[in-house]
């Protein structure tokens, strides 16, 4: 028999994605100065609950099953002391959550490539980190300008992506 039986509770692809989310979230907490039991326990608990919820039958389980993992990562990020490395780890954990969301436990094979869905968030993370490094800290106006820069960049990338994906429209003859 090739691979695990179909009656397995947790899909191996989900385990890999969950492990990435748990590792990045725990590392975020450790680097951010959160106590070790909290930094490791909250993400692991959230990921474990998310794995169980996503393995349940029903239409809403795959869609809303990631909420415990998202809450665990968010709680650790809120408790962490802000720094550039903590921001980068939080962004990487968010991208790992998006990759996990692209995996459906019901699909036997991946239906489409999830990486285009990571393009805009990944580019926005890169711009946000570059803005955090390049712009001077300590002023609210600079922070607002950085956020505006990231949002404007996301809108431009999204619009260009939509323009490239839409099929050509034939011109009407006069």
Short mmCIF file of N, CA and C in Angstrom, two decimals:
data_model
loop_
_atom_site.label_atom_id
_atom_site.label_comp_id
_atom_site.label_asym_id
_atom_site.label_seq_id
_atom_site.Cartn_x
_atom_site.Cartn_y
_atom_site.Cartn_z
N UNK A 1 0.84 -1.17 0.00
CA UNK A 1 0.00 0.00 0.00
C UNK A 1 0.89 1.24 0.00
N UNK A 2 0.65 2.16 -0.89
CA UNK A 2 1.43 3.38 -0.98
C UNK A 2 0.81 4.47 -0.14
N UNK A 3 1.57 5.03 0.78
CA UNK A 3 1.09 6.15 1.57
C UNK A 3 0.19 5.71 2.70
N UNK A 4 -0.30 6.69 3.47
CA UNK A 4 -1.16 6.37 4.60
C UNK A 4 -2.55 5.99 4.13
N UNK A 5 -3.27 5.23 4.95
CA UNK A 5 -4.64 4.88 4.57
C UNK A 5 -5.53 6.11 4.52
N UNK A 6 -6.58 6.02 3.72
CA UNK A 6 -7.47 7.18 3.57
C UNK A 6 -8.26 7.49 4.84
N UNK A 7 -8.31 6.54 5.76
CA UNK A 7 -9.03 6.79 6.99
C UNK A 7 -8.18 7.50 8.04
N UNK A 8 -6.95 7.89 7.67
CA UNK A 8 -6.08 8.59 8.62
C UNK A 8 -6.73 9.90 9.04
N UNK A 9 -6.55 10.24 10.28
CA UNK A 9 -7.20 11.43 10.83
C UNK A 9 -6.57 12.70 10.27
N UNK A 10 -5.24 12.75 10.22
CA UNK A 10 -4.55 13.97 9.82
C UNK A 10 -3.75 13.69 8.55
N UNK A 11 -3.90 14.56 7.58
CA UNK A 11 -3.18 14.46 6.32
C UNK A 11 -1.71 14.82 6.53
N UNK A 12 -0.77 14.09 5.92
CA UNK A 12 0.65 14.41 6.10
C UNK A 12 1.01 15.81 5.60
N UNK A 13 0.34 16.28 4.54
CA UNK A 13 0.60 17.65 4.08
C UNK A 13 0.22 18.66 5.14
N UNK A 14 -0.90 18.41 5.83
CA UNK A 14 -1.32 19.30 6.91
C UNK A 14 -0.34 19.25 8.07
N UNK A 15 0.22 18.08 8.33
CA UNK A 15 1.21 17.97 9.40
C UNK A 15 2.46 18.80 9.10
N UNK A 16 2.91 18.76 7.85
CA UNK A 16 4.08 19.56 7.47
C UNK A 16 3.80 21.05 7.62
N UNK A 17 2.65 21.46 7.12
CA UNK A 17 2.29 22.88 7.22
C UNK A 17 2.09 23.29 8.67
N UNK A 18 1.47 22.44 9.45
CA UNK A 18 1.24 22.74 10.87
C UNK A 18 2.57 22.81 11.63
N UNK A 19 3.50 21.94 11.28
CA UNK A 19 4.81 21.97 11.93
C UNK A 19 5.55 23.27 11.63
N UNK A 20 5.43 23.74 10.39
CA UNK A 20 6.08 25.01 10.03
C UNK A 20 5.47 26.17 10.82
N UNK A 21 4.14 26.19 10.93
CA UNK A 21 3.47 27.26 11.67
C UNK A 21 3.86 27.20 13.15
N UNK A 22 3.84 26.00 13.72
CA UNK A 22 4.18 25.86 15.15
C UNK A 22 5.63 26.27 15.41
N UNK A 23 6.54 25.84 14.53
CA UNK A 23 7.96 26.18 14.72
C UNK A 23 8.19 27.68 14.63
N UNK A 24 7.64 28.31 13.58
CA UNK A 24 7.86 29.75 13.40
C UNK A 24 7.20 30.55 14.52
N UNK A 25 6.03 30.12 14.97
CA UNK A 25 5.34 30.83 16.05
C UNK A 25 6.09 30.68 17.37
N UNK A 26 6.59 29.48 17.65
CA UNK A 26 7.36 29.27 18.87
C UNK A 26 8.67 30.05 18.83
N UNK A 27 9.33 30.05 17.68
CA UNK A 27 10.56 30.82 17.53
C UNK A 27 10.29 32.31 17.70
N UNK A 28 9.17 32.76 17.19
CA UNK A 28 8.75 34.15 17.37
C UNK A 28 8.64 34.48 18.85
N UNK A 29 8.02 33.60 19.62
CA UNK A 29 7.88 33.84 21.05
C UNK A 29 9.20 33.81 21.79
N UNK A 30 10.05 32.86 21.44
CA UNK A 30 11.35 32.75 22.12
C UNK A 30 12.21 33.96 21.82
N UNK A 31 12.28 34.35 20.55
CA UNK A 31 13.08 35.52 20.17
C UNK A 31 12.48 36.80 20.76
N UNK A 32 11.15 36.84 20.88
CA UNK A 32 10.47 38.02 21.41
C UNK A 32 10.49 38.13 22.92
N UNK A 33 11.12 37.19 23.60
CA UNK A 33 11.25 37.31 25.05
C UNK A 33 10.08 36.76 25.84
N UNK A 34 9.21 35.99 25.22
CA UNK A 34 8.10 35.37 25.92
C UNK A 34 8.65 34.15 26.66
N UNK A 35 8.10 33.85 27.83
CA UNK A 35 8.59 32.70 28.58
C UNK A 35 8.45 31.43 27.74
N UNK A 36 9.39 30.51 27.93
CA UNK A 36 9.46 29.31 27.09
C UNK A 36 8.18 28.47 27.11
N UNK A 37 7.56 28.21 28.29
CA UNK A 37 6.33 27.42 28.25
C UNK A 37 5.20 28.10 27.46
N UNK A 38 5.10 29.41 27.57
CA UNK A 38 4.06 30.13 26.84
C UNK A 38 4.41 30.21 25.36
N UNK A 39 5.69 30.48 25.06
CA UNK A 39 6.13 30.62 23.66
C UNK A 39 5.96 29.34 22.88
N UNK A 40 6.10 28.20 23.53
CA UNK A 40 5.97 26.92 22.84
C UNK A 40 4.57 26.34 23.02
N UNK A 41 4.00 26.49 24.21
CA UNK A 41 2.71 25.88 24.52
C UNK A 41 1.53 26.45 23.76
N UNK A 42 1.45 27.77 23.66
CA UNK A 42 0.31 28.39 22.97
C UNK A 42 0.29 28.04 21.49
N UNK A 43 1.40 28.18 20.75
CA UNK A 43 1.34 27.78 19.33
C UNK A 43 1.08 26.29 19.13
N UNK A 44 1.71 25.44 19.95
CA UNK A 44 1.47 24.00 19.80
C UNK A 44 0.02 23.65 20.10
N UNK A 45 -0.55 24.26 21.13
CA UNK A 45 -1.96 24.01 21.44
C UNK A 45 -2.88 24.47 20.32
N UNK A 46 -2.63 25.67 19.79
CA UNK A 46 -3.45 26.17 18.70
C UNK A 46 -3.34 25.33 17.45
N UNK A 47 -2.13 24.88 17.13
CA UNK A 47 -1.94 24.04 15.95
C UNK A 47 -2.60 22.68 16.14
N UNK A 48 -2.48 22.10 17.34
CA UNK A 48 -3.10 20.80 17.60
C UNK A 48 -4.62 20.89 17.48
N UNK A 49 -5.21 21.93 18.04
CA UNK A 49 -6.66 22.10 17.93
C UNK A 49 -7.06 22.31 16.47
N UNK A 50 -6.27 23.11 15.74
CA UNK A 50 -6.57 23.35 14.33
C UNK A 50 -6.49 22.06 13.51
N UNK A 51 -5.52 21.22 13.80
CA UNK A 51 -5.42 19.94 13.08
C UNK A 51 -6.64 19.07 13.33
N UNK A 52 -7.10 19.03 14.58
CA UNK A 52 -8.27 18.22 14.91
C UNK A 52 -9.52 18.78 14.24
N UNK A 53 -9.69 20.10 14.30
CA UNK A 53 -10.88 20.72 13.71
C UNK A 53 -10.89 20.54 12.20
N UNK A 54 -9.73 20.71 11.56
CA UNK A 54 -9.68 20.58 10.09
C UNK A 54 -9.87 19.14 9.62
N UNK A 55 -9.66 18.17 10.50
CA UNK A 55 -9.84 16.78 10.09
C UNK A 55 -11.29 16.32 10.22
N UNK A 56 -12.13 17.12 10.81
CA UNK A 56 -13.55 16.78 10.99
C UNK A 56 -14.29 16.90 9.65
N UNK A 57 -15.30 16.05 9.46
CA UNK A 57 -16.12 16.20 8.24
C UNK A 57 -17.04 17.41 8.38
N UNK A 58 -17.38 17.96 7.26
CA UNK A 58 -18.27 19.11 7.25
C UNK A 58 -17.68 20.22 6.41
N UNK A 59 -18.54 21.09 5.90
CA UNK A 59 -18.05 22.12 4.98
C UNK A 59 -17.30 23.27 5.67
N UNK A 60 -17.58 23.55 6.93
CA UNK A 60 -16.94 24.70 7.56
C UNK A 60 -15.65 24.35 8.29
N UNK A 61 -15.40 23.07 8.55
CA UNK A 61 -14.20 22.69 9.29
C UNK A 61 -12.91 23.08 8.57
N UNK A 62 -12.77 22.83 7.25
CA UNK A 62 -11.53 23.26 6.60
C UNK A 62 -11.40 24.77 6.52
N UNK A 63 -12.52 25.47 6.43
CA UNK A 63 -12.46 26.92 6.28
C UNK A 63 -12.10 27.64 7.58
N UNK A 64 -12.74 27.23 8.67
CA UNK A 64 -12.54 27.94 9.94
C UNK A 64 -11.66 27.16 10.89
N UNK A 65 -11.11 26.05 10.47
CA UNK A 65 -10.28 25.24 11.34
C UNK A 65 -8.96 25.86 11.70
N UNK A 66 -8.49 26.82 10.91
CA UNK A 66 -7.21 27.45 11.20
C UNK A 66 -7.30 28.56 12.25
N UNK A 67 -8.50 28.90 12.68
CA UNK A 67 -8.63 29.99 13.66
C UNK A 67 -7.86 29.73 14.95
N UNK A 68 -7.86 28.51 15.52
CA UNK A 68 -7.05 28.31 16.73
C UNK A 68 -5.55 28.54 16.51
N UNK A 69 -5.03 28.09 15.36
CA UNK A 69 -3.62 28.31 15.07
C UNK A 69 -3.34 29.79 14.86
N UNK A 70 -4.25 30.48 14.19
CA UNK A 70 -4.10 31.92 13.99
C UNK A 70 -4.14 32.65 15.32
N UNK A 71 -5.05 32.24 16.20
CA UNK A 71 -5.14 32.88 17.53
C UNK A 71 -3.88 32.61 18.35
N UNK A 72 -3.35 31.40 18.27
CA UNK A 72 -2.12 31.09 19.00
C UNK A 72 -0.94 31.91 18.52
N UNK A 73 -0.79 32.02 17.20
CA UNK A 73 0.29 32.83 16.64
C UNK A 73 0.10 34.29 16.99
N UNK A 74 -1.13 34.77 16.91
CA UNK A 74 -1.41 36.17 17.25
C UNK A 74 -1.16 36.47 18.72
N UNK A 75 -1.51 35.53 19.60
CA UNK A 75 -1.27 35.75 21.02
C UNK A 75 0.21 35.82 21.33
N UNK A 76 0.99 34.94 20.73
CA UNK A 76 2.44 34.98 20.96
C UNK A 76 3.04 36.25 20.37
N UNK A 77 2.57 36.67 19.20
CA UNK A 77 3.07 37.90 18.59
C UNK A 77 2.72 39.12 19.44
N UNK A 78 1.54 39.11 20.05
CA UNK A 78 1.15 40.24 20.91
C UNK A 78 1.97 40.28 22.19
N UNK A 79 2.39 39.14 22.68
CA UNK A 79 3.19 39.09 23.91
C UNK A 79 4.66 39.37 23.67
N UNK A 80 5.13 39.21 22.44
CA UNK A 80 6.55 39.37 22.13
C UNK A 80 6.95 40.84 22.13
N UNK A 81 8.20 41.07 22.51
CA UNK A 81 8.76 42.42 22.47
C UNK A 81 9.07 42.77 21.02
N UNK A 82 8.55 43.90 20.54
CA UNK A 82 8.74 44.24 19.12
C UNK A 82 10.21 44.46 18.75
N UNK A 83 10.58 43.91 17.61
CA UNK A 83 11.88 44.14 17.00
C UNK A 83 11.76 43.78 15.53
N UNK A 84 12.79 44.04 14.78
CA UNK A 84 12.76 43.72 13.35
C UNK A 84 12.72 42.21 13.13
N UNK A 85 13.48 41.46 13.92
CA UNK A 85 13.48 40.00 13.79
C UNK A 85 12.13 39.41 14.19
N UNK A 86 11.52 39.95 15.23
CA UNK A 86 10.19 39.48 15.64
C UNK A 86 9.17 39.76 14.54
N UNK A 87 9.26 40.93 13.92
CA UNK A 87 8.36 41.25 12.81
C UNK A 87 8.56 40.32 11.62
N UNK A 88 9.81 40.00 11.32
CA UNK A 88 10.09 39.09 10.21
C UNK A 88 9.56 37.68 10.52
N UNK A 89 9.74 37.22 11.77
CA UNK A 89 9.23 35.90 12.14
C UNK A 89 7.71 35.87 12.15
N UNK A 90 7.08 36.95 12.60
CA UNK A 90 5.61 37.03 12.58
C UNK A 90 5.10 36.99 11.14
N UNK A 91 5.77 37.71 10.25
CA UNK A 91 5.39 37.67 8.84
C UNK A 91 5.58 36.31 8.22
N UNK A 92 6.68 35.64 8.56
CA UNK A 92 6.92 34.29 8.03
C UNK A 92 5.89 33.31 8.57
N UNK A 93 5.51 33.45 9.85
CA UNK A 93 4.47 32.58 10.41
C UNK A 93 3.13 32.84 9.71
N UNK A 94 2.85 34.11 9.40
CA UNK A 94 1.63 34.43 8.65
C UNK A 94 1.63 33.82 7.27
N UNK A 95 2.77 33.86 6.59
CA UNK A 95 2.86 33.22 5.26
C UNK A 95 2.71 31.71 5.37
N UNK A 96 3.26 31.12 6.44
CA UNK A 96 3.09 29.68 6.64
C UNK A 96 1.62 29.34 6.89
N UNK A 97 0.91 30.21 7.61
CA UNK A 97 -0.53 29.99 7.80
C UNK A 97 -1.28 30.06 6.47
N UNK A 98 -0.88 30.99 5.60
CA UNK A 98 -1.51 31.07 4.28
C UNK A 98 -1.24 29.81 3.46
N UNK A 99 -0.02 29.29 3.56
CA UNK A 99 0.28 28.03 2.85
C UNK A 99 -0.54 26.89 3.40
N UNK A 100 -0.70 26.84 4.71
CA UNK A 100 -1.51 25.79 5.32
C UNK A 100 -2.97 25.94 4.89
N UNK A 101 -3.43 27.15 4.78
CA UNK A 101 -4.81 27.39 4.34
C UNK A 101 -5.02 26.91 2.90
N UNK A 102 -3.96 26.94 2.09
CA UNK A 102 -4.07 26.48 0.71
C UNK A 102 -4.21 24.97 0.62
N UNK A 103 -3.80 24.27 1.66
CA UNK A 103 -3.92 22.81 1.70
C UNK A 103 -5.29 22.45 2.24
N UNK A 104 -6.04 21.71 1.48
CA UNK A 104 -7.34 21.23 1.95
C UNK A 104 -7.22 19.78 2.33
N UNK A 105 -7.69 19.40 3.53
CA UNK A 105 -7.59 18.00 3.92
C UNK A 105 -8.43 17.07 3.05
N UNK A 106 -9.39 17.58 2.33
CA UNK A 106 -10.27 16.75 1.51
C UNK A 106 -9.67 16.43 0.14
N UNK A 107 -8.72 17.24 -0.31
CA UNK A 107 -8.12 17.04 -1.63
C UNK A 107 -7.05 15.96 -1.57
N UNK A 108 -7.09 15.03 -2.52
CA UNK A 108 -6.06 14.01 -2.59
C UNK A 108 -4.78 14.57 -3.19
N UNK A 109 -4.92 15.50 -4.12
CA UNK A 109 -3.77 16.19 -4.69
C UNK A 109 -4.04 17.68 -4.63
N UNK A 110 -2.98 18.44 -4.68
CA UNK A 110 -3.13 19.89 -4.64
C UNK A 110 -3.77 20.35 -5.94
N UNK A 111 -4.86 21.10 -5.83
CA UNK A 111 -5.60 21.52 -7.00
C UNK A 111 -4.90 22.59 -7.80
N UNK A 112 -4.31 23.55 -7.14
CA UNK A 112 -3.63 24.62 -7.85
C UNK A 112 -2.40 25.03 -7.05
N UNK A 113 -1.56 25.78 -7.67
CA UNK A 113 -0.34 26.22 -7.04
C UNK A 113 -0.66 27.32 -6.03
N UNK A 114 -0.31 27.17 -4.75
CA UNK A 114 -0.67 28.19 -3.76
C UNK A 114 0.26 29.40 -3.76
N UNK A 115 1.37 29.32 -4.47
CA UNK A 115 2.35 30.39 -4.38
C UNK A 115 1.89 31.73 -4.96
N UNK A 116 1.04 31.78 -6.01
CA UNK A 116 0.55 33.10 -6.42
C UNK A 116 -0.25 33.79 -5.32
N UNK A 117 -0.90 33.02 -4.46
CA UNK A 117 -1.63 33.61 -3.34
C UNK A 117 -0.71 34.15 -2.26
N UNK A 118 0.55 33.76 -2.31
CA UNK A 118 1.54 34.27 -1.36
C UNK A 118 2.33 35.45 -1.91
N UNK A 119 2.16 35.74 -3.20
CA UNK A 119 2.95 36.79 -3.84
C UNK A 119 2.69 38.15 -3.22
N UNK A 120 1.44 38.57 -3.17
CA UNK A 120 1.12 39.89 -2.64
C UNK A 120 1.45 39.99 -1.15
N UNK A 121 1.03 39.03 -0.30
CA UNK A 121 1.43 39.15 1.11
C UNK A 121 2.94 39.09 1.32
N UNK A 122 3.64 38.27 0.54
CA UNK A 122 5.09 38.19 0.68
C UNK A 122 5.78 39.47 0.27
N UNK A 123 5.33 40.06 -0.84
CA UNK A 123 5.91 41.33 -1.27
C UNK A 123 5.60 42.44 -0.27
N UNK A 124 4.39 42.43 0.28
CA UNK A 124 4.04 43.43 1.28
C UNK A 124 4.87 43.27 2.55
N UNK A 125 5.14 42.03 2.93
CA UNK A 125 6.01 41.79 4.07
C UNK A 125 7.40 42.33 3.79
N UNK A 126 7.92 42.08 2.59
CA UNK A 126 9.24 42.59 2.23
C UNK A 126 9.28 44.11 2.26
N UNK A 127 8.26 44.76 1.72
CA UNK A 127 8.22 46.23 1.73
C UNK A 127 8.11 46.75 3.16
N UNK A 128 7.30 46.09 3.98
CA UNK A 128 7.16 46.53 5.37
C UNK A 128 8.47 46.40 6.12
N UNK A 129 9.19 45.30 5.91
CA UNK A 129 10.48 45.13 6.59
C UNK A 129 11.51 46.14 6.07
N UNK A 130 11.50 46.39 4.77
CA UNK A 130 12.42 47.40 4.23
C UNK A 130 12.08 48.79 4.75
N UNK A 131 10.79 49.09 4.87
CA UNK A 131 10.39 50.38 5.42
C UNK A 131 10.80 50.50 6.88
N UNK A 132 10.70 49.41 7.62
CA UNK A 132 11.10 49.44 9.03
C UNK A 132 12.60 49.67 9.17
N UNK A 133 13.38 49.15 8.21
CA UNK A 133 14.83 49.34 8.27
C UNK A 133 15.22 50.73 7.76
N UNK A 134 14.61 51.16 6.68
CA UNK A 134 15.03 52.39 6.02
C UNK A 134 14.47 53.66 6.66
N UNK A 135 13.25 53.61 7.16
CA UNK A 135 12.63 54.82 7.70
C UNK A 135 13.06 55.02 9.16
N UNK A 136 13.23 56.26 9.58
CA UNK A 136 13.61 56.50 10.97
C UNK A 136 12.48 56.13 11.92
N UNK A 137 12.85 55.60 13.05
CA UNK A 137 11.86 55.16 14.03
C UNK A 137 11.52 56.28 15.00
N UNK A 138 10.42 56.10 15.71
CA UNK A 138 10.10 57.02 16.79
C UNK A 138 9.08 58.08 16.45
N UNK A 139 8.60 58.13 15.24
CA UNK A 139 7.59 59.14 14.89
C UNK A 139 6.37 58.45 14.33
N UNK A 140 5.22 58.87 14.79
CA UNK A 140 3.96 58.26 14.33
C UNK A 140 3.72 58.55 12.85
N UNK A 141 4.12 59.72 12.38
CA UNK A 141 3.91 60.07 10.98
C UNK A 141 4.72 59.14 10.07
N UNK A 142 5.91 58.77 10.49
CA UNK A 142 6.73 57.86 9.68
C UNK A 142 6.08 56.48 9.65
N UNK A 143 5.52 56.04 10.77
CA UNK A 143 4.82 54.76 10.80
C UNK A 143 3.61 54.75 9.90
N UNK A 144 2.85 55.85 9.93
CA UNK A 144 1.68 55.96 9.06
C UNK A 144 2.10 55.98 7.59
N UNK A 145 3.22 56.63 7.29
CA UNK A 145 3.72 56.65 5.92
C UNK A 145 4.15 55.25 5.48
N UNK A 146 4.76 54.50 6.37
CA UNK A 146 5.16 53.13 6.05
C UNK A 146 3.96 52.23 5.78
N UNK A 147 2.93 52.37 6.60
CA UNK A 147 1.71 51.58 6.38
C UNK A 147 1.06 51.96 5.06
N UNK A 148 1.00 53.25 4.77
CA UNK A 148 0.43 53.72 3.51
C UNK A 148 1.24 53.19 2.32
N UNK A 149 2.53 53.16 2.46
CA UNK A 149 3.39 52.63 1.40
C UNK A 149 3.11 51.16 1.14
N UNK A 150 2.97 50.37 2.19
CA UNK A 150 2.70 48.94 2.04
C UNK A 150 1.33 48.71 1.42
N UNK A 151 0.33 49.45 1.87
CA UNK A 151 -1.02 49.29 1.33
C UNK A 151 -1.06 49.69 -0.14
N UNK A 152 -0.42 50.80 -0.49
CA UNK A 152 -0.39 51.24 -1.89
C UNK A 152 0.33 50.21 -2.76
N UNK A 153 1.41 49.68 -2.26
CA UNK A 153 2.14 48.66 -3.02
C UNK A 153 1.29 47.41 -3.21
N UNK A 154 0.56 47.01 -2.17
CA UNK A 154 -0.31 45.83 -2.28
C UNK A 154 -1.39 46.04 -3.32
N UNK A 155 -1.97 47.22 -3.36
CA UNK A 155 -3.03 47.51 -4.33
C UNK A 155 -2.47 47.48 -5.75
N UNK A 156 -1.29 48.03 -5.95
CA UNK A 156 -0.68 48.04 -7.28
C UNK A 156 -0.37 46.61 -7.74
N UNK A 157 0.22 45.80 -6.86
CA UNK A 157 0.55 44.42 -7.22
C UNK A 157 -0.72 43.63 -7.49
N UNK A 158 -1.73 43.81 -6.66
CA UNK A 158 -3.00 43.11 -6.87
C UNK A 158 -3.61 43.51 -8.21
N UNK A 159 -3.63 44.81 -8.52
CA UNK A 159 -4.22 45.27 -9.78
C UNK A 159 -3.45 44.73 -10.98
N UNK A 160 -2.14 44.74 -10.91
CA UNK A 160 -1.35 44.19 -12.01
C UNK A 160 -1.59 42.69 -12.17
N UNK A 161 -1.70 41.99 -11.06
CA UNK A 161 -1.98 40.56 -11.12
C UNK A 161 -3.32 40.27 -11.75
N UNK A 162 -4.33 41.06 -11.40
CA UNK A 162 -5.66 40.88 -12.00
C UNK A 162 -5.63 41.20 -13.49
N UNK A 163 -4.87 42.20 -13.89
CA UNK A 163 -4.79 42.55 -15.31
C UNK A 163 -4.11 41.44 -16.11
N UNK A 164 -3.11 40.81 -15.52
CA UNK A 164 -2.42 39.73 -16.23
C UNK A 164 -3.25 38.47 -16.30
N UNK A 165 -4.12 38.25 -15.33
CA UNK A 165 -4.93 37.03 -15.30
C UNK A 165 -6.17 37.10 -16.18
N UNK A 166 -6.74 38.27 -16.38
CA UNK A 166 -7.95 38.39 -17.17
C UNK A 166 -7.68 38.05 -18.62
N UNK A 167 -8.60 37.34 -19.25
CA UNK A 167 -8.41 37.02 -20.68
C UNK A 167 -8.58 38.28 -21.53
N UNK A 168 -8.00 38.21 -22.69
CA UNK A 168 -8.14 39.35 -23.60
C UNK A 168 -9.59 39.49 -24.05
N UNK A 169 -10.03 40.72 -24.15
CA UNK A 169 -11.39 41.01 -24.60
C UNK A 169 -11.31 41.44 -26.05
N UNK A 170 -12.05 40.75 -26.92
CA UNK A 170 -11.98 41.14 -28.33
C UNK A 170 -12.62 42.52 -28.54
N UNK A 171 -12.00 43.31 -29.38
CA UNK A 171 -12.52 44.62 -29.67
C UNK A 171 -13.70 44.51 -30.64
N UNK A 172 -14.68 45.35 -30.44
CA UNK A 172 -15.85 45.36 -31.32
C UNK A 172 -15.53 46.18 -32.56
N UNK A 173 -16.01 45.70 -33.70
CA UNK A 173 -15.82 46.42 -34.95
C UNK A 173 -16.78 47.60 -35.01
N UNK A 174 -16.35 48.65 -35.61
CA UNK A 174 -17.19 49.84 -35.73
C UNK A 174 -18.15 49.68 -36.88
#
